[in-house]
Short mmCIF file of C-alpha atoms in Angstrom, two decimals:
data_model
loop_
_atom_site.label_atom_id
_atom_site.label_comp_id
_atom_site.label_asym_id
_atom_site.label_seq_id
_atom_site.Cartn_x
_atom_site.Cartn_y
_atom_site.Cartn_z
CA UNK A 1 -23.41 4.07 -61.82
CA UNK A 2 -23.22 0.54 -60.42
CA UNK A 3 -19.87 1.47 -58.80
CA UNK A 4 -21.50 4.39 -56.99
CA UNK A 5 -24.37 2.17 -55.80
CA UNK A 6 -21.88 -0.44 -54.53
CA UNK A 7 -19.92 2.27 -52.72
CA UNK A 8 -23.07 3.65 -51.09
CA UNK A 9 -24.11 0.13 -50.08
CA UNK A 10 -20.67 -0.59 -48.64
CA UNK A 11 -20.66 2.66 -46.64
CA UNK A 12 -24.20 1.96 -45.40
CA UNK A 13 -23.24 -1.53 -44.23
CA UNK A 14 -20.13 -0.14 -42.52
CA UNK A 15 -22.13 2.54 -40.71
CA UNK A 16 -24.72 -0.07 -39.70
CA UNK A 17 -21.92 -2.25 -38.29
CA UNK A 18 -20.56 0.69 -36.26
CA UNK A 19 -24.04 1.46 -34.97
CA UNK A 20 -24.56 -2.16 -33.91
CA UNK A 21 -21.17 -2.25 -32.23
CA UNK A 22 -21.96 0.91 -30.30
CA UNK A 23 -25.43 -0.25 -29.34
CA UNK A 24 -24.03 -3.58 -28.15
CA UNK A 25 -21.21 -1.89 -26.26
CA UNK A 26 -22.27 -1.54 -22.65
CA UNK A 27 -20.91 -0.64 -19.28
CA UNK A 28 -20.33 -3.37 -16.71
CA UNK A 29 -23.43 -4.16 -14.63
CA UNK A 30 -24.12 -2.42 -11.35
CA UNK A 31 -26.81 -1.04 -9.07
CA UNK A 32 -29.19 1.55 -10.48
CA UNK A 33 -27.91 5.04 -9.68
CA UNK A 34 -30.00 7.70 -7.97
CA UNK A 35 -30.44 11.07 -9.66
CA UNK A 36 -27.51 13.44 -9.07
CA UNK A 37 -25.85 11.35 -6.31
CA UNK A 38 -25.64 8.09 -8.23
CA UNK A 39 -24.43 5.26 -5.98
CA UNK A 40 -22.61 7.38 -3.40
CA UNK A 41 -24.81 6.22 -0.54
CA UNK A 42 -23.86 2.61 -1.21
CA UNK A 43 -20.22 3.24 -0.25
CA UNK A 44 -20.79 2.93 3.49
CA UNK A 45 -18.05 3.36 6.11
CA UNK A 46 -16.03 0.48 4.59
CA UNK A 47 -16.24 0.76 0.80
CA UNK A 48 -14.09 -2.35 0.24
CA UNK A 49 -16.75 -4.47 1.94
CA UNK A 50 -19.61 -2.64 0.22
CA UNK A 51 -18.06 -3.17 -3.22
CA UNK A 52 -17.42 -6.84 -2.41
CA UNK A 53 -21.10 -7.35 -1.58
CA UNK A 54 -22.10 -5.65 -4.83
CA UNK A 55 -19.71 -7.89 -6.79
CA UNK A 56 -21.48 -10.93 -5.35
CA UNK A 57 -24.68 -9.62 -6.93
CA UNK A 58 -23.48 -8.11 -10.21
CA UNK A 59 -20.22 -9.95 -10.95
CA UNK A 60 -16.45 -9.36 -10.72
CA UNK A 61 -16.56 -6.20 -12.86
CA UNK A 62 -19.13 -3.61 -11.86
CA UNK A 63 -19.83 0.01 -12.71
CA UNK A 64 -21.03 2.66 -10.31
CA UNK A 65 -21.92 6.28 -10.70
CA UNK A 66 -20.32 8.20 -7.85
CA UNK A 67 -21.80 11.62 -8.41
CA UNK A 68 -20.46 12.76 -11.78
CA UNK A 69 -17.72 10.12 -11.90
CA UNK A 70 -18.12 6.73 -13.57
CA UNK A 71 -16.27 4.21 -11.41
CA UNK A 72 -15.36 0.68 -12.50
CA UNK A 73 -14.53 -1.78 -9.72
CA UNK A 74 -12.53 -4.98 -10.32
CA UNK A 75 -13.06 -7.72 -7.74
CA UNK A 76 -11.48 -10.86 -9.22
CA UNK A 77 -8.02 -12.02 -10.21
CA UNK A 78 -9.33 -13.04 -13.65
CA UNK A 79 -10.42 -9.49 -14.49
CA UNK A 80 -7.30 -8.00 -12.87
CA UNK A 81 -5.13 -10.24 -15.06
CA UNK A 82 -6.86 -9.04 -18.22
CA UNK A 83 -6.56 -5.45 -17.03
CA UNK A 84 -2.81 -5.57 -16.36
CA UNK A 85 -1.79 -7.81 -19.27
CA UNK A 86 -3.95 -6.24 -21.98
CA UNK A 87 -4.85 -2.75 -20.80
CA UNK A 88 -2.06 -1.53 -18.52
CA UNK A 89 -1.12 1.14 -21.06
CA UNK A 90 -4.73 2.39 -21.23
CA UNK A 91 -4.75 2.65 -17.43
CA UNK A 92 -1.26 3.89 -16.63
CA UNK A 93 -2.43 7.25 -15.28
CA UNK A 94 -4.30 8.15 -12.11
CA UNK A 95 -7.63 9.59 -11.19
CA UNK A 96 -6.49 12.36 -8.85
CA UNK A 97 -8.40 12.71 -5.56
CA UNK A 98 -9.03 16.32 -4.65
CA UNK A 99 -7.19 15.79 -1.35
CA UNK A 100 -3.78 15.04 -2.92
CA UNK A 101 -3.82 18.37 -4.70
CA UNK A 102 -2.76 19.71 -1.31
CA UNK A 103 0.68 21.33 -1.51
CA UNK A 104 0.73 20.37 -5.23
CA UNK A 105 1.46 16.80 -4.17
CA UNK A 106 -0.26 15.45 -7.30
CA UNK A 107 2.21 17.37 -9.50
CA UNK A 108 5.32 16.22 -7.61
CA UNK A 109 4.55 12.73 -6.31
CA UNK A 110 5.74 9.57 -8.04
CA UNK A 111 2.52 7.93 -6.84
CA UNK A 112 0.18 10.41 -8.52
CA UNK A 113 2.07 11.94 -11.45
CA UNK A 114 0.92 10.88 -14.92
CA UNK A 115 3.33 8.75 -16.93
CA UNK A 116 5.68 11.43 -18.29
CA UNK A 117 9.34 12.39 -18.45
CA UNK A 118 9.20 13.64 -14.87
CA UNK A 119 7.52 10.43 -13.64
CA UNK A 120 10.03 8.23 -15.50
CA UNK A 121 12.91 10.18 -14.00
CA UNK A 122 11.56 9.85 -10.45
CA UNK A 123 10.78 6.17 -11.01
CA UNK A 124 14.30 5.51 -12.28
CA UNK A 125 15.87 7.34 -9.35
CA UNK A 126 13.73 5.35 -6.89
CA UNK A 127 14.34 1.92 -8.38
CA UNK A 128 17.97 2.31 -9.47
CA UNK A 129 19.56 4.68 -6.97
CA UNK A 130 17.42 4.54 -3.82
CA UNK A 131 15.80 1.10 -3.56
CA UNK A 132 17.89 -1.11 -5.83
CA UNK A 133 18.88 -4.65 -4.82
CA UNK A 134 22.50 -3.52 -4.58
CA UNK A 135 21.69 -0.69 -2.16
CA UNK A 136 19.41 -2.95 -0.10
CA UNK A 137 22.10 -5.63 0.07
CA UNK A 138 24.64 -3.01 1.15
CA UNK A 139 22.39 -1.81 3.96
CA UNK A 140 21.63 -5.24 5.48
CA UNK A 141 23.76 -4.52 8.54
CA UNK A 142 21.73 -1.38 9.20
CA UNK A 143 18.46 -3.30 9.12
CA UNK A 144 20.04 -5.87 11.42
CA UNK A 145 20.94 -3.14 13.91
CA UNK A 146 17.41 -1.72 13.89
CA UNK A 147 15.90 -5.16 14.44
CA UNK A 148 18.36 -5.68 17.31
CA UNK A 149 16.97 -2.48 18.86
CA UNK A 150 13.48 -3.96 18.53
CA UNK A 151 14.66 -7.15 20.23
CA UNK A 152 16.32 -5.17 23.06
CA UNK A 153 13.04 -3.31 23.61
CA UNK A 154 11.05 -6.56 23.71
CA UNK A 155 13.47 -8.10 26.19
CA UNK A 156 13.22 -5.04 28.45
CA UNK A 157 9.41 -5.24 28.40
CA UNK A 158 9.63 -8.96 29.10
CA UNK A 159 11.76 -8.36 32.19
CA UNK A 160 9.35 -5.70 33.44
CA UNK A 161 6.20 -7.65 32.57
CA UNK A 162 5.01 -4.81 30.32
CA UNK A 163 2.78 -5.20 27.29
CA UNK A 164 3.88 -4.00 23.86
CA UNK A 165 1.84 -2.11 21.28
CA UNK A 166 2.93 -4.28 18.34
CA UNK A 167 1.92 -1.80 15.64
CA UNK A 168 3.75 1.05 17.33
CA UNK A 169 6.89 -1.07 17.90
CA UNK A 170 6.89 -2.15 14.24
CA UNK A 171 6.31 1.45 13.12
CA UNK A 172 9.21 2.70 15.25
CA UNK A 173 11.51 0.04 13.80
CA UNK A 174 10.46 0.86 10.22
CA UNK A 175 10.82 4.61 10.78
CA UNK A 176 14.20 4.15 12.44
CA UNK A 177 15.39 2.04 9.53
CA UNK A 178 14.25 4.54 6.88
CA UNK A 179 15.59 7.58 8.73
CA UNK A 180 19.00 5.96 9.17
CA UNK A 181 19.08 4.70 5.57
CA UNK A 182 18.08 8.06 4.14
CA UNK A 183 19.54 10.56 6.62
CA UNK A 184 22.01 8.64 8.84
CA UNK A 185 19.82 9.99 11.62
CA UNK A 186 17.53 8.46 14.25
CA UNK A 187 14.01 9.89 13.94
CA UNK A 188 12.48 7.55 16.49
CA UNK A 189 13.31 5.27 19.38
CA UNK A 190 11.21 2.79 21.32
CA UNK A 191 11.72 4.72 24.57
CA UNK A 192 10.55 8.08 23.17
CA UNK A 193 7.18 9.50 22.16
CA UNK A 194 8.55 10.79 18.83
CA UNK A 195 7.56 7.67 16.92
CA UNK A 196 3.99 7.85 18.24
CA UNK A 197 3.70 11.46 17.06
CA UNK A 198 5.17 10.53 13.67
CA UNK A 199 2.85 7.54 13.41
CA UNK A 200 -0.16 9.74 14.17
CA UNK A 201 0.96 12.19 11.48
CA UNK A 202 1.35 9.37 8.93
CA UNK A 203 -2.06 7.93 9.78
CA UNK A 204 -3.68 11.37 9.44
CA UNK A 205 -2.20 11.69 5.93
CA UNK A 206 -3.33 8.20 4.89
CA UNK A 207 -6.76 8.69 6.46
CA UNK A 208 -7.40 12.02 4.71
CA UNK A 209 -6.31 10.67 1.30
CA UNK A 210 -8.53 7.60 1.75
CA UNK A 211 -11.52 9.46 3.17
CA UNK A 212 -14.60 9.57 0.85
CA UNK A 213 -14.80 13.14 -0.42
CA UNK A 214 -17.72 14.77 -2.22
CA UNK A 215 -15.22 16.97 -4.09
CA UNK A 216 -14.08 13.79 -5.89
CA UNK A 217 -17.63 12.95 -6.97
CA UNK A 218 -18.59 16.51 -7.93
CA UNK A 219 -15.36 18.19 -9.15
CA UNK A 220 -16.89 21.67 -8.98
CA UNK A 221 -16.84 21.33 -5.18
CA UNK A 222 -13.05 21.18 -5.33
CA UNK A 223 -13.03 24.96 -5.52
CA UNK A 224 -14.47 25.26 -2.01
CA UNK A 225 -13.06 22.08 -0.34
CA UNK A 226 -16.39 21.55 1.49
CA UNK A 227 -15.14 19.25 4.26
CA UNK A 228 -11.71 20.84 4.69
CA UNK A 229 -9.89 17.65 3.69
CA UNK A 230 -7.44 19.39 1.39
CA UNK A 231 -6.75 22.11 3.97
CA UNK A 232 -6.00 19.56 6.68
CA UNK A 233 -3.81 17.52 4.35
CA UNK A 234 -1.86 20.66 3.41
CA UNK A 235 -1.11 21.14 7.10
CA UNK A 236 0.04 17.52 7.49
CA UNK A 237 2.21 17.65 4.37
CA UNK A 238 3.79 20.93 5.47
CA UNK A 239 4.54 19.48 8.91
CA UNK A 240 6.17 16.38 7.46
CA UNK A 241 8.13 18.32 4.85
CA UNK A 242 9.25 20.68 7.63
CA UNK A 243 10.90 17.70 9.37
CA UNK A 244 12.67 16.73 6.15
CA UNK A 245 13.76 20.29 5.40
CA UNK A 246 15.29 20.73 8.83
CA UNK A 247 17.43 17.62 8.24
CA UNK A 248 18.32 18.65 4.67
CA UNK A 249 19.31 22.20 5.64
CA UNK A 250 21.43 20.87 8.50
CA UNK A 251 23.25 18.54 6.10
CA UNK A 252 23.85 21.33 3.57
CA UNK A 253 25.27 23.60 6.29
CA UNK A 254 27.62 20.87 7.53
CA UNK A 255 28.80 20.04 4.03
CA UNK A 256 29.52 23.71 3.31
CA UNK A 257 31.45 24.12 6.56
CA UNK A 258 33.18 20.75 6.15
CA UNK A 259 32.15 19.77 9.71
CA UNK A 260 30.68 16.39 8.81
CA UNK A 261 32.32 13.14 7.78
CA UNK A 262 31.58 11.83 4.33
CA UNK A 263 28.44 9.70 4.23
CA UNK A 264 26.94 7.44 1.62
CA UNK A 265 23.30 7.64 2.61
CA UNK A 266 20.32 8.35 0.38
CA UNK A 267 20.29 12.06 1.25
CA UNK A 268 23.78 12.40 -0.25
CA UNK A 269 22.47 10.85 -3.46
CA UNK A 270 19.44 13.16 -3.51
CA UNK A 271 21.55 16.27 -2.91
CA UNK A 272 23.94 15.30 -5.72
CA UNK A 273 20.96 14.97 -8.05
CA UNK A 274 19.75 18.36 -6.80
CA UNK A 275 23.12 19.99 -7.59
CA UNK A 276 23.05 18.41 -11.04
CA UNK A 277 19.54 19.87 -11.62
CA UNK A 278 18.09 16.38 -12.02
CA UNK A 279 15.78 16.91 -9.05
CA UNK A 280 14.22 20.06 -7.61
CA UNK A 281 13.96 20.53 -3.84
CA UNK A 282 10.16 20.25 -4.11
CA UNK A 283 10.54 16.90 -5.88
CA UNK A 284 12.91 15.69 -3.16
CA UNK A 285 10.44 16.73 -0.46
CA UNK A 286 7.51 14.92 -2.03
CA UNK A 287 9.58 11.86 -2.94
CA UNK A 288 10.44 11.57 0.75
CA UNK A 289 6.78 12.00 1.66
CA UNK A 290 5.90 9.09 -0.66
CA UNK A 291 8.64 6.79 0.61
CA UNK A 292 8.11 7.46 4.33
CA UNK A 293 4.34 7.13 3.98
CA UNK A 294 4.61 3.87 2.05
CA UNK A 295 7.49 2.44 4.06
CA UNK A 296 6.31 2.90 7.63
CA UNK A 297 2.56 2.68 8.20
CA UNK A 298 1.87 -0.12 5.73
CA UNK A 299 4.74 -2.26 7.05
CA UNK A 300 3.70 -1.69 10.64
CA UNK A 301 0.03 -2.51 10.04
CA UNK A 302 0.92 -5.72 8.15
CA UNK A 303 3.17 -6.93 10.97
CA UNK A 304 0.43 -6.11 13.50
CA UNK A 305 -2.12 -8.15 11.51
CA UNK A 306 0.34 -11.05 11.23
CA UNK A 307 0.93 -11.16 14.97
CA UNK A 308 -2.80 -10.84 15.67
CA UNK A 309 -3.59 -13.79 13.39
CA UNK A 310 -0.85 -15.90 14.98
CA UNK A 311 -2.02 -15.13 18.52
CA UNK A 312 -5.53 -16.18 17.47
CA UNK A 313 -4.04 -19.38 16.00
CA UNK A 314 -1.61 -20.72 18.65
CA UNK A 315 -0.88 -23.93 16.70
CA UNK A 316 0.36 -21.93 13.72
CA UNK A 317 2.36 -19.67 16.02
CA UNK A 318 4.04 -22.75 17.50
CA UNK A 319 4.63 -24.17 14.02
CA UNK A 320 6.40 -20.99 12.92
CA UNK A 321 8.55 -20.95 16.07
CA UNK A 322 9.42 -24.60 15.55
CA UNK A 323 10.55 -23.90 11.99
CA UNK A 324 12.84 -21.11 13.18
CA UNK A 325 14.31 -23.31 15.91
CA UNK A 326 14.98 -26.16 13.47
CA UNK A 327 16.60 -23.81 10.94
CA UNK A 328 18.78 -21.87 13.38
CA UNK A 329 19.10 -24.19 16.36
CA UNK A 330 18.65 -23.23 19.99
CA UNK A 331 21.79 -21.15 20.19
CA UNK A 332 19.79 -17.93 20.23
CA UNK A 333 21.72 -16.48 17.30
CA UNK A 334 20.08 -13.43 15.82
CA UNK A 335 18.20 -13.99 12.58
CA UNK A 336 19.75 -12.43 9.49
CA UNK A 337 18.17 -11.74 6.11
CA UNK A 338 20.10 -14.65 4.60
CA UNK A 339 18.24 -16.99 6.99
CA UNK A 340 14.78 -16.10 5.63
CA UNK A 341 15.16 -18.45 2.64
CA UNK A 342 15.31 -21.33 5.16
CA UNK A 343 11.91 -20.34 6.59
CA UNK A 344 9.20 -21.13 4.01
CA UNK A 345 6.42 -21.26 6.61
CA UNK A 346 7.34 -17.78 7.88
CA UNK A 347 7.20 -16.46 4.32
CA UNK A 348 3.84 -18.18 3.89
CA UNK A 349 2.56 -16.34 6.98
CA UNK A 350 3.52 -12.99 5.44
CA UNK A 351 1.78 -13.87 2.17
CA UNK A 352 -1.33 -15.09 3.96
CA UNK A 353 -1.44 -11.89 6.02
CA UNK A 354 -1.16 -9.78 2.87
CA UNK A 355 -3.95 -11.84 1.29
CA UNK A 356 -6.37 -11.39 4.19
CA UNK A 357 -5.26 -7.90 5.22
CA UNK A 358 -3.77 -6.07 2.22
CA UNK A 359 -2.00 -2.91 3.40
CA UNK A 360 -4.12 -0.93 0.94
CA UNK A 361 -7.59 -2.35 0.24
CA UNK A 362 -7.71 -0.68 -3.20
CA UNK A 363 -4.78 -0.09 -5.51
CA UNK A 364 -4.44 3.63 -6.11
CA UNK A 365 -7.12 4.61 -8.65
CA UNK A 366 -6.38 4.34 -12.36
CA UNK A 367 -7.87 6.55 -15.08
CA UNK A 368 -9.01 5.29 -18.47
CA UNK A 369 -7.17 7.31 -21.13
CA UNK A 370 -9.68 6.21 -23.76
CA UNK A 371 -12.56 3.80 -24.34
CA UNK A 372 -11.50 0.15 -24.23
CA UNK A 373 -13.01 -3.27 -23.67
CA UNK A 374 -12.46 -5.22 -20.46
CA UNK A 375 -14.06 -8.59 -19.66
CA UNK A 376 -16.52 -8.05 -22.53
CA UNK A 377 -17.67 -4.62 -21.31
CA UNK A 378 -16.76 -1.06 -22.23
CA UNK A 379 -14.69 1.03 -19.85
CA UNK A 380 -15.36 4.62 -20.96
CA UNK A 381 -12.76 7.34 -21.30
CA UNK A 382 -11.98 9.17 -18.03
CA UNK A 383 -13.60 6.47 -15.90
CA UNK A 384 -12.02 5.79 -12.52
CA UNK A 385 -10.88 2.17 -12.18
CA UNK A 386 -10.44 0.59 -8.73
CA UNK A 387 -8.92 -2.83 -8.03
CA UNK A 388 -10.46 -4.22 -4.82
CA UNK A 389 -7.56 -6.19 -3.32
CA UNK A 390 -9.62 -7.09 -0.27
CA UNK A 391 -12.21 -8.83 -2.48
CA UNK A 392 -9.60 -10.55 -4.67
CA UNK A 393 -7.86 -11.95 -1.59
CA UNK A 394 -11.13 -13.43 -0.32
CA UNK A 395 -12.54 -14.72 -3.60
CA UNK A 396 -14.05 -18.18 -2.87
CA UNK A 397 -13.54 -19.18 -6.52
CA UNK A 398 -9.78 -18.87 -6.03
CA UNK A 399 -9.16 -19.49 -2.33
CA UNK A 400 -10.46 -22.45 -0.34
CA UNK A 401 -11.88 -21.25 3.00
CA UNK A 402 -11.04 -17.67 2.02
CA UNK A 403 -11.82 -16.10 5.40
CA UNK A 404 -9.60 -18.54 7.32
CA UNK A 405 -5.99 -17.70 8.18
CA UNK A 406 -4.19 -20.65 6.57
CA UNK A 407 -0.51 -20.04 5.69
CA UNK A 408 -0.22 -23.67 4.58
CA UNK A 409 -1.99 -22.73 1.34
CA UNK A 410 1.24 -21.04 0.20
CA UNK A 411 3.57 -23.96 0.95
CA UNK A 412 4.77 -25.72 -2.17
CA UNK A 413 3.24 -23.13 -4.51
CA UNK A 414 5.06 -20.50 -6.56
CA UNK A 415 2.77 -17.52 -5.91
CA UNK A 416 4.92 -14.45 -5.27
CA UNK A 417 4.27 -10.77 -4.59
CA UNK A 418 5.95 -9.31 -7.68
CA UNK A 419 2.80 -8.60 -9.67
CA UNK A 420 2.87 -11.78 -11.76
CA UNK A 421 0.23 -13.67 -9.77
CA UNK A 422 -2.98 -11.71 -9.99
CA UNK A 423 -4.68 -13.45 -7.08
CA UNK A 424 -2.15 -11.74 -4.76
CA UNK A 425 -1.33 -8.12 -5.63
CA UNK A 426 -0.61 -6.24 -2.38
CA UNK A 427 2.04 -4.11 -4.12
CA UNK A 428 0.22 -3.75 -7.43
CA UNK A 429 1.38 -4.81 -10.87
CA UNK A 430 2.43 -3.38 -14.20
CA UNK A 431 4.46 -0.26 -14.72
CA UNK A 432 3.13 1.35 -11.53
CA UNK A 433 4.01 -1.49 -9.17
CA UNK A 434 5.33 -0.25 -5.81
CA UNK A 435 9.10 0.37 -6.10
CA UNK A 436 9.56 -0.36 -2.37
CA UNK A 437 8.31 -3.94 -2.64
CA UNK A 438 11.67 -5.60 -1.94
CA UNK A 439 12.47 -3.46 1.10
CA UNK A 440 9.02 -4.00 2.61
CA UNK A 441 9.21 -7.77 2.13
CA UNK A 442 12.67 -8.00 3.66
CA UNK A 443 11.65 -5.96 6.70
CA UNK A 444 8.40 -7.84 7.27
CA UNK A 445 10.06 -11.24 7.29
CA UNK A 446 12.99 -10.09 9.41
CA UNK A 447 10.87 -8.34 12.07
CA UNK A 448 8.33 -11.15 12.32
CA UNK A 449 11.04 -13.83 12.57
CA UNK A 450 12.77 -11.85 15.33
CA UNK A 451 9.58 -11.49 17.39
CA UNK A 452 8.70 -15.17 17.03
CA UNK A 453 12.20 -16.48 17.73
CA UNK A 454 12.89 -14.46 20.82
CA UNK A 455 9.74 -14.85 22.92
CA UNK A 456 6.36 -16.41 23.47
CA UNK A 457 3.39 -14.04 23.48
CA UNK A 458 0.11 -13.66 25.34
CA UNK A 459 -2.76 -11.18 25.41
CA UNK A 460 -3.30 -8.77 28.30
CA UNK A 461 -5.55 -9.54 31.26
CA UNK A 462 -5.80 -13.23 30.48
CA UNK A 463 -7.92 -12.57 27.38
CA UNK A 464 -8.85 -15.64 25.33
CA UNK A 465 -7.24 -15.43 21.86
CA UNK A 466 -10.59 -16.32 20.30
CA UNK A 467 -12.00 -13.05 21.69
CA UNK A 468 -9.37 -10.83 20.05
CA UNK A 469 -11.04 -7.93 18.23
CA UNK A 470 -10.06 -8.07 14.53
CA UNK A 471 -12.20 -5.12 13.41
CA UNK A 472 -10.50 -2.83 10.90
CA UNK A 473 -10.74 0.90 10.32
CA UNK A 474 -10.81 2.16 6.74
CA UNK A 475 -8.19 4.43 5.21
CA UNK A 476 -5.63 4.04 2.43
CA UNK A 477 -3.99 1.71 4.96
CA UNK A 478 -6.28 -0.85 6.60
CA UNK A 479 -5.47 -0.89 10.31
CA UNK A 480 -6.82 -2.67 13.38
CA UNK A 481 -9.33 -0.40 15.06
CA UNK A 482 -8.00 -1.56 18.44
CA UNK A 483 -4.18 -1.68 18.67
CA UNK A 484 -2.72 -5.10 19.41
CA UNK A 485 -1.22 -5.22 22.91
CA UNK A 486 0.85 -8.32 23.68
CA UNK A 487 2.96 -9.37 26.65
CA UNK A 488 6.30 -11.03 25.75
CA UNK A 489 7.21 -14.12 27.75
CA UNK A 490 10.66 -15.64 28.13
CA UNK A 491 11.01 -19.01 26.40
#
């Protein structure tokens, strides 16, 4: 009898402990939600800034109710570190925006697929066969040629006294590099309007994916696509895939008729995998969409922000040019990738630009696969988790004078961009870190060094650098609302 009483007492105490644990378990703090809509109206036109203001009130981990969706926002490196080191497995999958269901992109994209056999296969192909260090090293001469084209264009504008749209020039160079690497084909040139049309298409895709959408907050609205976002994105995806398919079909025809010389570009690799049934044509199409989206617009916008910050800070511009001159001399020799290691201040400029102006203000949303504890609070199953890179990069607890462009902060420190330093995560961290990190970093340093070495720069119409408009427009990529126009001057 006493054994039964002890067992009942033990079970009662255990149940009481579970009850207390559950009652003490609580969501992160946040603003009180309105009925039905929750905190939707607090997003504003620039959610990254709105969430940063809320984190100043409620702390680095906050919870919001966006319609029917519980959203957890991380705004500090301390919380991000705990998330990636302790809970990356709980958060390895995505919350899928309604927009990316366009053209079944969510079921074919390496960016949005859940961790699965298909995702692992695509990830392995990307990191090992398409964007490996060996392939990047082998294609250095190609990048050098594309940067030389950029330099030729700048010199032509200098001779004619014409201004340059820096973002467009950087986009054209990035697109030209990718199209030659992948297809041995020039998709854009500085003297044509093709790159501008391609850039507009890329921005439309990024803008639609990043646009606040009521179908994400109330999933039932996904059936009717109330604002037409998914319909527009389907059109953009189809247009982009149409460009890729035209190139692919042309290559297949030439291979069959033996009218083309053997190539060793990425398309050859993809078509071999297709013949071996390791990739479907749909997977190839959407893999190309991912890579061209990630490898053009983000690189171009980062270079544009870097040049804008340097023009606003002439002393730092002169310091960077002086470093290049000391490292390479005055011979005018073209910068190569091997020279970048001699330019620590240039690398610091890129890091500082990525801190102040991360190419994506939020890492792509994660989804909680189950309840877990983060920073002492409960993250409930199916919650959407956002990492606010914009807030982390401007955290006054981590960065001295966080709103000031100060590349010197990165000199003599070992902070890198590989996802190990959680105060600087422009490419993410953990198992879903961006596979194109190395290519983007190489291109950014090489293009910026080339622009700084070759010419001096001034704003149009005698504008004072202090008056340069640095306002951003919100999308998945954070871009300057007013394109940066600069006039190159001979040194």
